[in-house]
mmCIF file of C-alpha atoms in Angstrom:
data_model
loop_
_atom_site.group_PDB
_atom_site.id
_atom_site.type_symbol
_atom_site.label_atom_id
_atom_site.label_comp_id
_atom_site.label_asym_id
_atom_site.label_seq_id
_atom_site.Cartn_x
_atom_site.Cartn_y
_atom_site.Cartn_z
ATOM 1 C CA MET A 1 0.000 0.000 0.000
ATOM 2 C CA LEU A 2 1.203 3.503 -0.826
ATOM 3 C CA HIS A 3 1.308 6.408 1.627
ATOM 4 C CA ARG A 4 1.694 10.161 1.419
ATOM 5 C CA VAL A 5 3.445 12.270 4.029
ATOM 6 C CA ILE A 6 3.623 16.036 3.835
ATOM 7 C CA TYR A 7 5.848 17.751 6.358
ATOM 8 C CA ALA A 8 6.954 21.281 7.141
ATOM 9 C CA SER A 9 10.146 22.435 8.811
ATOM 10 C CA GLU A 10 12.413 25.447 9.174
ATOM 11 C CA ALA A 11 15.766 25.649 7.424
ATOM 12 C CA VAL A 12 18.910 26.067 9.506
ATOM 13 C CA GLY A 13 21.718 28.281 8.219
ATOM 14 C CA ALA A 14 22.098 28.463 4.437
ATOM 15 C CA THR A 15 19.782 25.507 3.864
ATOM 16 C CA GLY A 16 17.027 26.562 1.516
ATOM 17 C CA ALA A 17 18.541 29.985 0.878
ATOM 18 C CA SER A 18 21.676 29.016 -1.006
ATOM 19 C CA THR A 19 21.399 27.727 -4.565
ATOM 20 C CA LEU A 20 24.342 25.401 -3.907
ATOM 21 C CA SER A 21 22.702 24.027 -0.752
ATOM 22 C CA ILE A 22 19.413 23.400 -2.559
ATOM 23 C CA ALA A 23 21.207 21.718 -5.487
ATOM 24 C CA GLN A 24 23.084 19.424 -3.093
ATOM 25 C CA ILE A 25 19.908 18.502 -1.239
ATOM 26 C CA LEU A 26 18.049 17.799 -4.476
ATOM 27 C CA GLY A 27 20.863 15.664 -5.888
ATOM 28 C CA VAL A 28 21.247 13.436 -2.837
ATOM 29 C CA SER A 29 17.483 13.244 -2.312
ATOM 30 C CA GLU A 30 16.824 12.219 -5.897
ATOM 31 C CA ARG A 31 19.378 9.402 -5.661
ATOM 32 C CA ASN A 32 17.972 8.204 -2.319
ATOM 33 C CA ASN A 33 14.362 8.448 -3.494
ATOM 34 C CA ARG A 34 15.101 6.415 -6.648
ATOM 35 C CA ARG A 35 16.750 3.766 -4.480
ATOM 36 C CA ASP A 36 13.787 3.715 -2.060
ATOM 37 C CA HIS A 37 11.057 3.995 -4.750
ATOM 38 C CA LEU A 38 9.825 7.315 -3.332
ATOM 39 C CA THR A 39 8.440 10.260 -5.255
ATOM 40 C CA SER A 40 8.652 13.721 -3.812
ATOM 41 C CA CYS A 41 8.203 17.452 -4.270
ATOM 42 C CA VAL A 42 9.820 20.091 -2.098
ATOM 43 C CA MET A 43 9.220 23.811 -1.685
ATOM 44 C CA PHE A 44 11.735 26.221 -0.134
ATOM 45 C CA HIS A 45 10.415 29.671 0.806
ATOM 46 C CA GLN A 46 11.789 32.297 3.190
ATOM 47 C CA GLY A 47 13.611 29.804 5.369
ATOM 48 C CA HIS A 48 10.791 27.273 5.458
ATOM 49 C CA ILE A 49 10.505 23.866 3.821
ATOM 50 C CA LEU A 50 7.397 21.989 2.728
ATOM 51 C CA GLN A 51 7.807 18.529 1.245
ATOM 52 C CA ALA A 52 5.365 15.885 0.030
ATOM 53 C CA VAL A 53 6.628 12.307 -0.208
ATOM 54 C CA GLU A 54 4.854 9.252 -1.601
ATOM 55 C CA GLY A 55 5.820 5.604 -1.397
ATOM 56 C CA GLY A 56 5.741 2.500 0.749
ATOM 57 C CA ARG A 57 5.177 2.894 4.483
ATOM 58 C CA ALA A 58 8.533 1.395 5.515
ATOM 59 C CA ASP A 59 10.423 3.547 2.997
ATOM 60 C CA ILE A 60 8.698 6.736 4.153
ATOM 61 C CA ASP A 61 9.283 5.867 7.811
ATOM 62 C CA ARG A 62 12.984 5.350 7.085
ATOM 63 C CA LEU A 63 13.128 8.746 5.360
ATOM 64 C CA VAL A 64 11.328 10.482 8.234
ATOM 65 C CA ARG A 65 13.851 9.043 10.711
ATOM 66 C CA ARG A 66 16.697 10.450 8.564
ATOM 67 C CA LEU A 67 14.966 13.826 8.342
ATOM 68 C CA LEU A 68 14.470 14.010 12.099
ATOM 69 C CA ASP A 69 18.237 13.560 12.532
ATOM 70 C CA ASP A 70 19.143 16.037 9.763
ATOM 71 C CA PRO A 71 20.745 19.187 11.267
ATOM 72 C CA ARG A 72 19.822 21.288 8.205
ATOM 73 C CA HIS A 73 16.305 21.859 9.524
ATOM 74 C CA THR A 74 14.356 22.119 12.751
ATOM 75 C CA GLY A 75 10.732 22.235 13.833
ATOM 76 C CA PHE A 76 9.834 19.137 11.807
ATOM 77 C CA ARG A 77 6.058 18.627 11.823
ATOM 78 C CA VAL A 78 3.995 16.137 9.869
ATOM 79 C CA LEU A 79 0.939 17.788 8.330
ATOM 80 C CA VAL A 80 -0.427 14.821 6.369
ATOM 81 C CA ASP A 81 0.164 11.100 6.821
ATOM 82 C CA THR A 82 -2.321 9.025 4.877
ATOM 83 C CA PRO A 83 -2.657 5.917 2.746
ATOM 84 C CA ILE A 84 -3.230 6.656 -0.948
ATOM 85 C CA ILE A 85 -4.544 4.681 -3.897
ATOM 86 C CA ALA A 86 -2.244 6.243 -6.482
ATOM 87 C CA ARG A 87 0.672 8.655 -6.584
ATOM 88 C CA ARG A 88 0.114 12.314 -7.427
ATOM 89 C CA ILE A 89 3.850 12.982 -7.700
ATOM 90 C CA ASP A 90 5.664 11.520 -10.679
ATOM 91 C CA GLU A 91 9.315 12.427 -10.134
ATOM 92 C CA PRO A 92 11.769 11.125 -7.526
ATOM 93 C CA MET A 93 12.624 14.682 -6.400
ATOM 94 C CA GLY A 94 10.759 17.660 -7.792
ATOM 95 C CA LEU A 95 11.325 21.263 -6.841
ATOM 96 C CA CYS A 96 8.574 23.839 -6.705
ATOM 97 C CA ALA A 97 10.079 26.559 -8.901
ATOM 98 C CA ASP A 98 7.903 29.526 -7.868
ATOM 99 C CA PRO A 99 6.683 29.015 -4.294
ATOM 100 C CA ALA A 100 5.686 32.675 -3.837
ATOM 101 C CA ALA A 101 3.222 32.441 -6.744
ATOM 102 C CA LEU A 102 1.674 29.249 -5.355
ATOM 103 C CA LEU A 103 1.375 30.748 -1.889
ATOM 104 C CA ASN A 104 -0.226 33.894 -3.339
ATOM 105 C CA ARG A 105 -2.899 31.762 -5.013
ATOM 106 C CA LEU A 106 -3.941 30.624 -1.530
ATOM 107 C CA GLY A 107 -3.600 34.054 0.030
ATOM 108 C CA LEU A 108 -0.579 32.959 2.073
ATOM 109 C CA ASN A 109 2.702 34.816 2.353
ATOM 110 C CA CYS A 110 4.750 32.157 4.167
ATOM 111 C CA LEU A 111 4.927 28.426 4.807
ATOM 112 C CA SER A 112 5.417 28.876 8.555
ATOM 113 C CA ARG A 113 1.769 28.268 9.443
ATOM 114 C CA VAL A 114 0.568 26.211 6.500
ATOM 115 C CA THR A 115 -2.167 23.743 7.428
ATOM 116 C CA ALA A 116 -2.640 20.182 6.217
ATOM 117 C CA ARG A 117 -5.457 21.283 3.916
ATOM 118 C CA GLU A 118 -3.394 24.143 2.479
ATOM 119 C CA ALA A 119 -0.456 21.789 1.933
ATOM 120 C CA GLU A 120 -2.693 19.411 -0.046
ATOM 121 C CA VAL A 121 -4.077 22.317 -2.105
ATOM 122 C CA LEU A 122 -0.542 23.567 -2.838
ATOM 123 C CA MET A 123 0.315 20.103 -4.098
ATOM 124 C CA ASP A 124 -2.777 20.050 -6.331
ATOM 125 C CA ILE A 125 -2.041 23.517 -7.736
ATOM 126 C CA ARG A 126 1.570 22.555 -8.473
ATOM 127 C CA LYS A 127 0.435 19.384 -10.251
ATOM 128 C CA ALA A 128 -2.060 21.320 -12.369
ATOM 129 C CA ALA A 129 0.511 23.970 -13.365
#
């Protein structure tokens, strides 16, 4: 059975602000996600991170354990954790290219207080774009 987890966290240091840092995160994450049969999309905005991950329960749980130990972010909180019938994310590691535009469509200016419902809507809007 497939599952979807959407989490939010706050970046520490240059994480999420530096192009080099983001490129490194995306590269390693894509390799790991291919290995673990996960698909994912991440959004970096003003020091905050929102990521949706889809895959098998054990694979997602293993990823969450790694994320909890990752010093590049803090304040990790799971917004959505649910079984799914089919994936909505196609790529191993996708990046939301214009997070400000997506947030504006929902009337939000930051990811810091995004709700589970808003996170799901952001994912739908990104998929439709």
